[in-house]
XYZ file of C-alpha atoms in Angstrom:
582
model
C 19.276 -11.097 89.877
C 20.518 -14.006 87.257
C 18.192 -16.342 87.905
C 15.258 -13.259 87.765
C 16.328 -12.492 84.238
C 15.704 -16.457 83.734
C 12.633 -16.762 85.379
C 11.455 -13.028 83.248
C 12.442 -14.636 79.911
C 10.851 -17.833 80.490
C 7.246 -15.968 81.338
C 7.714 -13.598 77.626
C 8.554 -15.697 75.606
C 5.697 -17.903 73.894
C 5.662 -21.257 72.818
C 3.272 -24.234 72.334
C 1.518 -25.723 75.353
C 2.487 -29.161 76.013
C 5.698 -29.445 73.825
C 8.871 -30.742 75.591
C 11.093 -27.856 76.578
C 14.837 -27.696 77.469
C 16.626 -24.622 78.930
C 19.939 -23.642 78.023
C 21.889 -20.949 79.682
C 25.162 -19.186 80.508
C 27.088 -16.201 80.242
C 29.721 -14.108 78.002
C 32.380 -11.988 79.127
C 35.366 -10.075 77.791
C 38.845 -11.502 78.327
C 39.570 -9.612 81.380
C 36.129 -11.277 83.165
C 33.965 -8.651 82.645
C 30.482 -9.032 81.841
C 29.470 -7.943 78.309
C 25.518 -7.120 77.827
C 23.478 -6.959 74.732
C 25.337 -10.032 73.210
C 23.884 -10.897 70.043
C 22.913 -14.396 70.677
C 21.637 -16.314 67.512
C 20.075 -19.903 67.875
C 21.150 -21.889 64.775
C 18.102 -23.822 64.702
C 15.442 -21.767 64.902
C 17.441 -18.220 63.363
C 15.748 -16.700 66.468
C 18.123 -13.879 68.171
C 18.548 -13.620 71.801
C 20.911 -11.001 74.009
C 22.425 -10.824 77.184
C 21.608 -9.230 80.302
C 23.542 -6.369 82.548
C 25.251 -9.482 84.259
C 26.450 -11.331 80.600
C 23.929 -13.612 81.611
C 21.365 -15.469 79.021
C 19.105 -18.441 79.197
C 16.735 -19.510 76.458
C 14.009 -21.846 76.327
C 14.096 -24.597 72.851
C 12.541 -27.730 72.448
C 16.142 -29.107 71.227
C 18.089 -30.821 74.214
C 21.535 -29.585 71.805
C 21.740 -26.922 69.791
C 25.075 -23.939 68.386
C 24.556 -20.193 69.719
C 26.369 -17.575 67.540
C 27.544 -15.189 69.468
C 28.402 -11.293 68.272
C 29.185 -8.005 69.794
C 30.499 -5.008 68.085
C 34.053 -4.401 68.603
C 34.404 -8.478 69.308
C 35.415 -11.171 67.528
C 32.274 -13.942 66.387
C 32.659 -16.951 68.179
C 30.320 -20.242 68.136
C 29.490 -22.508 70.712
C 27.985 -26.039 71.018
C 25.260 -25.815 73.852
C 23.292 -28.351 76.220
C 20.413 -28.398 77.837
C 22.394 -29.854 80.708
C 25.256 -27.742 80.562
C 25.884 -24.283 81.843
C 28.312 -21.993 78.870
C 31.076 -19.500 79.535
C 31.700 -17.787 76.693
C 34.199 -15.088 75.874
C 34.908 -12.657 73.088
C 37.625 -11.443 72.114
C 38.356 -7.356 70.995
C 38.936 -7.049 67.161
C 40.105 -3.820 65.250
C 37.476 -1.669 64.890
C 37.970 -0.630 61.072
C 37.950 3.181 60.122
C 33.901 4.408 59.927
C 33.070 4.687 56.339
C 29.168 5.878 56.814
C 27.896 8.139 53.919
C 25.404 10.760 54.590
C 22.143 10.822 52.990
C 21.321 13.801 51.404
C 17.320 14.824 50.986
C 17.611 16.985 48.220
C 20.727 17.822 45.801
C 21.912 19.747 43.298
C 24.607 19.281 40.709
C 27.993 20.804 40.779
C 26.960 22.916 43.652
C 29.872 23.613 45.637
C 29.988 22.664 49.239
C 31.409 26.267 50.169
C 28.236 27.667 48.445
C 25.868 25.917 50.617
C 27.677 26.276 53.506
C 27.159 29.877 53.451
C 23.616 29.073 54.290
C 24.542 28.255 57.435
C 23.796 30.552 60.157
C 26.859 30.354 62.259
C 28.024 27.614 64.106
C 27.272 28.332 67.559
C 23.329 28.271 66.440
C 22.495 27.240 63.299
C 19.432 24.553 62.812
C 20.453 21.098 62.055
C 18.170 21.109 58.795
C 19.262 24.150 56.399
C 17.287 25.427 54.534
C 17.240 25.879 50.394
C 18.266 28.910 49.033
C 17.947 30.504 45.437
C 20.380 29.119 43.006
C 21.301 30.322 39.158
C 19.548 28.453 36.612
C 21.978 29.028 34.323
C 25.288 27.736 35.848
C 23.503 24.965 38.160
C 20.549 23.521 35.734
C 19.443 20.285 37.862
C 18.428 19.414 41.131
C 17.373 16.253 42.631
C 15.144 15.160 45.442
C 14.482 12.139 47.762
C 10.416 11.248 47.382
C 8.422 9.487 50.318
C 5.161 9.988 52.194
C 6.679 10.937 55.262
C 4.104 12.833 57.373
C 5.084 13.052 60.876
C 6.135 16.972 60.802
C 2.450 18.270 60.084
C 1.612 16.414 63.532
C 4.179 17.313 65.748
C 3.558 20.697 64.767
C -0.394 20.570 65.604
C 0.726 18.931 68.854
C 2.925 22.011 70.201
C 0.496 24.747 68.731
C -2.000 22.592 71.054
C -0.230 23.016 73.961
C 0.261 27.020 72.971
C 3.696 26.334 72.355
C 6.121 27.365 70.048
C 7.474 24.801 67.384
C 11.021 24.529 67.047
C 12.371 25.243 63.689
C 14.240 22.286 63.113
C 10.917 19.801 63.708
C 9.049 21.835 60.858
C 9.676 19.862 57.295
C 7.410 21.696 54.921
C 7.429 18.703 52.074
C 6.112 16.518 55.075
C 3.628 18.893 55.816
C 2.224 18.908 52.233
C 2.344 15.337 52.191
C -0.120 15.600 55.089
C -3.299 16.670 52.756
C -2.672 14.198 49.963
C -3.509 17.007 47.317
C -5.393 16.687 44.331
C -5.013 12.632 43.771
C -6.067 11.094 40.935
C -4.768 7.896 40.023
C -2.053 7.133 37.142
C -3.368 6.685 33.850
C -3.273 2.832 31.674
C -2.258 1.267 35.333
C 1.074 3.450 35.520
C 3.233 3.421 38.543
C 3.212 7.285 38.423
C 2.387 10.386 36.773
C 3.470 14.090 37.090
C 1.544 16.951 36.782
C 3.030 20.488 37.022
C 1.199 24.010 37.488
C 3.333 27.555 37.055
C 1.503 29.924 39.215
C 1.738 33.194 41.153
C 3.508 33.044 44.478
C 1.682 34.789 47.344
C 4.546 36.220 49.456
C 6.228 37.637 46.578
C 4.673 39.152 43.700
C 7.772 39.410 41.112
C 8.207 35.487 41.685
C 6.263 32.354 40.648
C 5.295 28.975 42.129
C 6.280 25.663 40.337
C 3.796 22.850 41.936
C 4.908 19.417 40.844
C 2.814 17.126 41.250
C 3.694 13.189 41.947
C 0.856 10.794 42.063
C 1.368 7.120 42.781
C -0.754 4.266 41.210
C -3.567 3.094 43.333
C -3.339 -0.916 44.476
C -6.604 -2.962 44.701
C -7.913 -4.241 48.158
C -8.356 -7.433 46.242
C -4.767 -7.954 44.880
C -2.879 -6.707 47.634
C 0.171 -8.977 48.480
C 0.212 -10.909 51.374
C 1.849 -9.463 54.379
C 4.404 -10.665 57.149
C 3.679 -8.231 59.832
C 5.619 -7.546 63.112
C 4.536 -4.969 65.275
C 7.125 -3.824 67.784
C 6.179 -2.107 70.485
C 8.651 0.159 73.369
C 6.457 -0.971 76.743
C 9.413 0.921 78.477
C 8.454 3.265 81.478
C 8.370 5.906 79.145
C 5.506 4.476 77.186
C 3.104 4.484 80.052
C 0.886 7.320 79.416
C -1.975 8.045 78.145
C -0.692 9.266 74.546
C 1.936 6.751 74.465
C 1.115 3.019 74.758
C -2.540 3.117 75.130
C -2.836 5.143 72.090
C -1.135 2.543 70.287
C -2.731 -0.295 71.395
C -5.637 1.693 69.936
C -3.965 1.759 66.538
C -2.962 -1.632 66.231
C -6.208 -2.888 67.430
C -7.797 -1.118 64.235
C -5.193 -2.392 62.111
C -5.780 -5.886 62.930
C -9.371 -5.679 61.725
C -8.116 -4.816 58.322
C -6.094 -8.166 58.160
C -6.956 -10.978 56.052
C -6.236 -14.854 56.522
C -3.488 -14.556 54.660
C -2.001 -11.685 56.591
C 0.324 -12.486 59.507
C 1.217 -10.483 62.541
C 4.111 -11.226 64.873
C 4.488 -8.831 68.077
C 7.982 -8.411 69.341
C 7.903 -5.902 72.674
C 11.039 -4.008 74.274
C 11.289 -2.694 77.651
C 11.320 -4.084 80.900
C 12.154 -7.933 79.395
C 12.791 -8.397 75.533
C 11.231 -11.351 73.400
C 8.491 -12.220 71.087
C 5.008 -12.280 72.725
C 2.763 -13.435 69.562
C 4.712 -15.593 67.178
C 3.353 -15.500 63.200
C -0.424 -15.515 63.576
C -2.759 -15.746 60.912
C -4.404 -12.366 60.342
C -8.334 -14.655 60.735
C -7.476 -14.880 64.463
C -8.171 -11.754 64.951
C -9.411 -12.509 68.506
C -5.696 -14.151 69.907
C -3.714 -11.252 68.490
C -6.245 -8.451 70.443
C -5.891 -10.672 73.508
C -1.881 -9.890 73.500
C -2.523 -6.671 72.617
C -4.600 -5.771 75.189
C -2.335 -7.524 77.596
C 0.572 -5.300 77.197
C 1.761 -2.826 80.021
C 4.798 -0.582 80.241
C 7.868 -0.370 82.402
C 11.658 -0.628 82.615
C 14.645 0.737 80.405
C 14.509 1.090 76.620
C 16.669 -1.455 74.604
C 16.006 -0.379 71.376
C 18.956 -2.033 69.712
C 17.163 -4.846 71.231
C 14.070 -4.886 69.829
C 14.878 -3.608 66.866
C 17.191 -6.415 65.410
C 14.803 -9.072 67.463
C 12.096 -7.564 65.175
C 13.688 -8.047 61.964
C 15.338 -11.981 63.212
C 11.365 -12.599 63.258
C 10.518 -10.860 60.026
C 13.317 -12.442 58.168
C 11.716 -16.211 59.927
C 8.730 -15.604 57.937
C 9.147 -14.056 54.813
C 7.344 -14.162 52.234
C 8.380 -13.558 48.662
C 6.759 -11.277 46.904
C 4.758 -10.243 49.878
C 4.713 -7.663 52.037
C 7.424 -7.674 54.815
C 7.201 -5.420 57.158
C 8.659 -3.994 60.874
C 6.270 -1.551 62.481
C 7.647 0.478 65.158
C 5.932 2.003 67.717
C 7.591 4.028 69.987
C 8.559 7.336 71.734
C 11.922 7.148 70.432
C 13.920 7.575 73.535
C 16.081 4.671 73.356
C 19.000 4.906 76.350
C 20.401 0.937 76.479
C 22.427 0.105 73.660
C 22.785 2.042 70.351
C 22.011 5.756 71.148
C 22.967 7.933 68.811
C 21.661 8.395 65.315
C 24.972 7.687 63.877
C 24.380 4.218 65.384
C 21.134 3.906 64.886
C 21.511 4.623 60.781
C 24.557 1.861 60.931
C 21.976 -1.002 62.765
C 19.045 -0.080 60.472
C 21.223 -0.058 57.004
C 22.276 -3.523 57.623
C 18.961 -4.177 58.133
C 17.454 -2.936 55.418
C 19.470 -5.278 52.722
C 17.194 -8.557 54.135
C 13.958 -6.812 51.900
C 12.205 -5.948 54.787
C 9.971 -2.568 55.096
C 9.878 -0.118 57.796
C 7.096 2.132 59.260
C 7.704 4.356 61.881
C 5.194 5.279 64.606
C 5.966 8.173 66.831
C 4.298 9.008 70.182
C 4.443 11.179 73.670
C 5.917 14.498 74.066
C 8.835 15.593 76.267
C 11.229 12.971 75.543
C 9.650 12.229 71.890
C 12.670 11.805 69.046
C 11.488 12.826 66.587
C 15.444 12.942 64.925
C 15.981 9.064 65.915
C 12.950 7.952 64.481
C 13.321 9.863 61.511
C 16.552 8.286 61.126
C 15.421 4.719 61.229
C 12.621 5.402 58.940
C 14.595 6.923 56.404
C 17.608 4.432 56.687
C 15.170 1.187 56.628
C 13.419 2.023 53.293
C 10.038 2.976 55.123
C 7.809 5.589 56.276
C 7.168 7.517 59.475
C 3.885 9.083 60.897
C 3.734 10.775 64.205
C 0.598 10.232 66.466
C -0.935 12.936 68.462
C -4.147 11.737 68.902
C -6.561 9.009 68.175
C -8.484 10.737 65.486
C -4.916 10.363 63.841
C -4.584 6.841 64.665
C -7.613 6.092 62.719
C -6.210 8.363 59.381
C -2.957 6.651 59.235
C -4.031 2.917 59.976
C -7.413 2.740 58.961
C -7.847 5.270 55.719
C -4.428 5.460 54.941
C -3.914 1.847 55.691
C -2.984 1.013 52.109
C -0.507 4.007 51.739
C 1.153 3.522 54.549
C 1.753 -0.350 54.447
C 2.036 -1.500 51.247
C 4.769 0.024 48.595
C 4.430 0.309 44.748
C 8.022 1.953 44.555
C 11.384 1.968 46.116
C 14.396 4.308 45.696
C 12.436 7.282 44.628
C 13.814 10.302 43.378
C 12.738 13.072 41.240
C 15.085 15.208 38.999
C 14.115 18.532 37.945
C 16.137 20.427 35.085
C 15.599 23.914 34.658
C 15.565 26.137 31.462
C 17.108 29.140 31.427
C 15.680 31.222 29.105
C 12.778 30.995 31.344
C 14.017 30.451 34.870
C 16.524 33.192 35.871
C 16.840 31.443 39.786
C 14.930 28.881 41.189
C 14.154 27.307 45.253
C 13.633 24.148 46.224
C 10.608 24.873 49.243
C 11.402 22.159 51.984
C 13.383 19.316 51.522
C 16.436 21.042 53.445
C 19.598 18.754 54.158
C 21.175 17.996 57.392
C 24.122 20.200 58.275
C 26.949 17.208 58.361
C 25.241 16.401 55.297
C 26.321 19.117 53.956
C 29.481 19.223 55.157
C 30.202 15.544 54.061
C 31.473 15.461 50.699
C 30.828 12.327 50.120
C 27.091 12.377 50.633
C 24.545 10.995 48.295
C 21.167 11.118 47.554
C 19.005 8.173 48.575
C 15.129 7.673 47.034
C 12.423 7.393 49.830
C 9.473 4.839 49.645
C 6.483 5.244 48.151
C 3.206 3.567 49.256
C -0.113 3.127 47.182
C -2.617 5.746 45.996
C -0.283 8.906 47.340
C 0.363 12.436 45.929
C 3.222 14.070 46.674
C 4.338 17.950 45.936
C 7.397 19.011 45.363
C 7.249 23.387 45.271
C 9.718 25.482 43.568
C 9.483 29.319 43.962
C 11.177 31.014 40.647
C 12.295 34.127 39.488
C 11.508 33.969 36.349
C 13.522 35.723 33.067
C 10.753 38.374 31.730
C 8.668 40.241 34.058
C 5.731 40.437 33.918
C 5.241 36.559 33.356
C 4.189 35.681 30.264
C 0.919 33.932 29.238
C 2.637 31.042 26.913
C 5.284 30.359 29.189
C 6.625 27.288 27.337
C 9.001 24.447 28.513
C 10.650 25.973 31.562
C 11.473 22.072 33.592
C 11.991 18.320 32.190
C 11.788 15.977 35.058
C 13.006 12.717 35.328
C 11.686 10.451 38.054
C 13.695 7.610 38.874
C 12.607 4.187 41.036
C 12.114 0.995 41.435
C 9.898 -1.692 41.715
C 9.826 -3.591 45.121
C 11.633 -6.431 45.115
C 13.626 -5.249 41.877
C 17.286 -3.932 41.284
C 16.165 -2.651 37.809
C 16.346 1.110 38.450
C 13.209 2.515 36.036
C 12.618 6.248 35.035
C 9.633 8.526 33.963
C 10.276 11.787 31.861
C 8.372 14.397 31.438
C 9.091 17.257 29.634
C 5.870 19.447 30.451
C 4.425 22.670 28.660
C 3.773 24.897 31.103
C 1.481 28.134 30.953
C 0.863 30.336 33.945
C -1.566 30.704 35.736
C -2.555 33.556 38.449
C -3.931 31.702 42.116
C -7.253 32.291 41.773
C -8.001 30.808 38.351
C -6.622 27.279 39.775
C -8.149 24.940 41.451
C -8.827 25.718 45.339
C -6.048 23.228 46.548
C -3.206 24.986 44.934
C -4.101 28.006 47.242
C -4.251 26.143 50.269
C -0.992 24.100 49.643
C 0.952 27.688 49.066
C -0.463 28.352 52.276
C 0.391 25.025 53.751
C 4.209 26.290 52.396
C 3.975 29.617 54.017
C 3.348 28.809 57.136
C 5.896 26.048 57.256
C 8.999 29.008 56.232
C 7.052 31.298 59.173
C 7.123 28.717 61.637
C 10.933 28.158 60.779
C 11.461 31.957 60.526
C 12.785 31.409 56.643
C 13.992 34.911 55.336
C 11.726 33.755 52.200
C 8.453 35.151 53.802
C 9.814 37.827 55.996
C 7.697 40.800 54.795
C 4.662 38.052 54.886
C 2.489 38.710 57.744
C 0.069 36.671 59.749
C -2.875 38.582 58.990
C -2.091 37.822 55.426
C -1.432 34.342 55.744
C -5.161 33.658 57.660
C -6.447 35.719 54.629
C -4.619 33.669 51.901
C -6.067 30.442 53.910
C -9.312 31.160 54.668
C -10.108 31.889 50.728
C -8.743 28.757 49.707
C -9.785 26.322 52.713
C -12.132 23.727 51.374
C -14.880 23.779 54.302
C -15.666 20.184 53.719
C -12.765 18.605 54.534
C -11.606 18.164 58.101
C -8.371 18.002 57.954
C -8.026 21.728 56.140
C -10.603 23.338 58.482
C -8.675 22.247 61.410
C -5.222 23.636 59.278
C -7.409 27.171 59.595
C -7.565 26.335 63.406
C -3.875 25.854 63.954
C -2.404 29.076 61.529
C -5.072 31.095 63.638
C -3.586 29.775 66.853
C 0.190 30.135 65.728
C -0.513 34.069 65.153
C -1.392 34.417 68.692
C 1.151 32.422 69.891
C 3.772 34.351 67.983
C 2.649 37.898 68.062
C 3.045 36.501 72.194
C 6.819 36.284 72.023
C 7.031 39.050 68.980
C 5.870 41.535 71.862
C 8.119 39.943 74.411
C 10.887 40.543 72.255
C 10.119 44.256 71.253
């Protein structure tokens, strides 16, 4: 089986035809002899990482007859050895004390001087509450300000088409209704006198509840030129486990990276690292003009074997950090079905491996696939935790929006850290609610949680929706200053934290007099709080919903015809189990 794992590596992993090559090999253990696997093994000449197999055993190919390994395992001591070509290693690490975990949790949305015992009434009983809780009113008056985490995460809208597809029901806790909005991209027009961003907001009336108002806020990133777009240090990294060998998993995404390719330039560079079966880098840094080598290994790929996604992942990023490229573009693309099961498992784990990560200045896009065993959780987790973005792909049709329309907004970043703050006045607002943007329960729970800004790519509009109740009823025409926000960022590749304030005079406005998008995107809200049974549209029915769509749908665009499609299903689906239940 030892020399297998040899023979495997020496077949993945690529180098130049005709060079002189030596092979070095050997194994680790603990101190009581047994094996240790997944040994971080880093060659000192090259920075390339390598890990061991279930035996301890590694070999690795080099075209240096000597060369020093770094070895590392959690829980072990470092150690350093001088290796030969000739020689055969026996390496062994010794335990350390494993310091107390420190981890913070990351909070999406937060608001000042809330108490922890207030929000944790929103919890709907241990035993069954949903691991995202949902925001509930809070008093203008005694808690002013709340903040929020910005990105142009999208993956929820997706997942949710994908089980209304199958005539399923969607489980409240993969329904994120500021994702969803971010699907549509509403309303962008781009920043004026080249500004990184600009907010717009709109006080109108709220559908599901008459005596309350809507608050859109509006978040529009500056739009980056085809022509002055950074170079970019690419590395695509791919699960070809057995679980990725379906028809939605790995095909789909060789689908998706072939189109990406063909948006490369010469001087773009891709790298593919794959994971499954064996480990190792199949494509080393290719210029982005040979288009026709980097297809080639593309199309070559096939799935099979266990999932070492600890792996991968920090292979991925040893390859990224090889070729960086200052002031360009450095990015990890992962494309998987999230089911990682060797090495790092948990998300706990998996936000401790990706944090470390994220300090080299490296970006990282998410790319979900499959059903049954899809993550959705994990790979939320690494997006979030390596200062990137995540998009979940259900078909090919979806492939195309997110690499090929959206290519620009979701690979290349015009702010980091992003996080809006929204102060409320109350001698207008008597309560207001965050829509979406719900925090983990342990978040919750953890007092020491912060709020961390989300990535924002070029040419996107995000909403952020507040439902109000406001002072005087009925609403007032000239309704005045009721918000100032504050967004806060930075530039890529900066530490100097910048802010945008707006202090906006707002007038309502009922539905109809707006423009058509702001009645579709409170019905893009509305359906999110049904599908996740939010006591917030409890008297709203389904009828009404289809009504409320239907007169705001734009007819021309695909994407919000098909939207139609899916709240029409999700009332049959529904009234299905409402009758089951009765």
């Amino acid at each position: 089986m030892k020399y297998l794992f040899y023979i495997m590596l020496a077949l993945v992993l690529p180098y130049h035809a005709g060079a002189q090559q030596y092979y070095m090999k050997g194994e680790v253990t603990d101190e009581a002899g047994k094996p240790l696997q997944n040994v971080n093994i880093v060659l000192q000449s090259t920075g390339y990482v390598y890990y061991t197999g279930a035996s301890g055993a590694f070999g690795i190919i080099t075209k240096n007859m000597y060369d020093t390994l770094l070895f590392s395992l959690d829980g072990y001591e470092k150690e350093k050895g001088f290796a030969t070509a000739s020689g055969y290693m026996k390496i062994v690490l010794q335990k350390k004390v494993i310091a107390k975990n420190d981890r913070v949790y990351k909070l999406s949305s937060f608001t000042k001087n809330l108490k922890r015992e207030t929000q944790q009434q929103w919890f709907t009983g241990d035993e069954t509450y949903a691991s995202i809780i949902e925001n509930q009113f809070i008093n203008a008056a005694t808690y002013p300000t709340t903040g929020l985490a910005l990105n142009v995460d999208r993956a929820s809208y997706t997942n949710i088409r994908r089980f209304l597809n199958m005539n399923s029901l969607v489980p409240p806790d993969a329904v994120r209704i500021e994702e969803m909005l971010n699907y549509f991209n509403f309303n962008y027009r781009e920043p004026n006198d080249s500004a990184t961003f600009a907010i717009n907001a709109t006080l109108t009336s709220c559908p599901w509840n008459i005596n309350n108002q809507l608050l859109f806020t509006t978040i529009r990133s500056k739009k980056v030129a085809l022509d002055s777009l950074p170079p970019s240090n690419l590395v695509f990294l791919i699960d070809v486990s057995g679980s990725m060998d379906m028809p939605n998993r790995l095909p789909l995404l060789k689908a998706g990276f072939r189109g990406l390719v063909s948006n490369l330039r010469s001087l773009d560079s891709v790298s593919i690292v794959v994971y499954g079966g064996t480990i190792g880098v199949v494509l080393d840094a290719t210029s982005g003009n040979e288009k026709e080598k980097i297809l080639k290994v593309i199309d070559s790929l096939t799935a099979g074997g266990a999932t070492p996604g600890e792996s991968g992942v920090k292979l991925a990023y040893s390859v990224a950090r090889n070729h960086f490229i200052r002031g360009g573009n450095n990015r990890v693309i992962l494309a998987t079905d999230g089911d990682f099961n060797v090495g790092l498992r948990t998300e706990e784990e998996l936000e401790g491996l990706i944090a470390v990560q994220r300090e080299s200045g490296i970006y990282l896009t998410c790319l979900g696939v499959g059903m049954g065993n899809y993550k959705d959780s994990k790979i939320q987790t690494l997006a979030q935790k390596g200062n990137g973005n995540f998009a979940y792909l259900d078909s090919y049709a979806e492939v195309e929006k997110t690499l090929l329309k959206e290519f620009t907004q979701t690979l290349y970043t015009v702010a980091d850290d992003v996080y809006l703050n929204a102060a409320f006045n109350p001698d207008y607002v008597k309560e207001y609610r965050l829509i979406g943007f719900g925090n983990k329960v342990g978040a919750i729970k953890d007092t020491t949680a912060t709020i961390e800004g989300g990535e924002v790519g070029s040419a996107y509009s995000m909403v952020a929706l507040f439902e109000l109740v406001p002072v005087a009823s009925p609403v007032p025409k000239e309704m005045g200053q009721p918000v100032t926000f504050s967004l806060q960022y930075k530039k890529p590749e900066s530490t100097r934290q910048l802010e945008l304030v707006e202090k906006p005079v707002v007038n309502f406005q009922p539905l109809d007099s707006l423009n058509k998008e702001y009645g579709f995107a409170a019905g893009v809200a509305a359906f999110g709080s049904m599908l996740r049974n939010s006591k917030a549209t409890k008297e709203f029915q389904w009828n009404q919903l289809i009504d409320l769509v239907t007169k705001y749908v734009n007819k021309e665009s695909p994407s919000q015809v098909e939207f139609l499609s899916l709240v029409q299903q999700a009332k049959i689906i529904y009234s299905k189990k409402r009758k089951k239940g009765d």
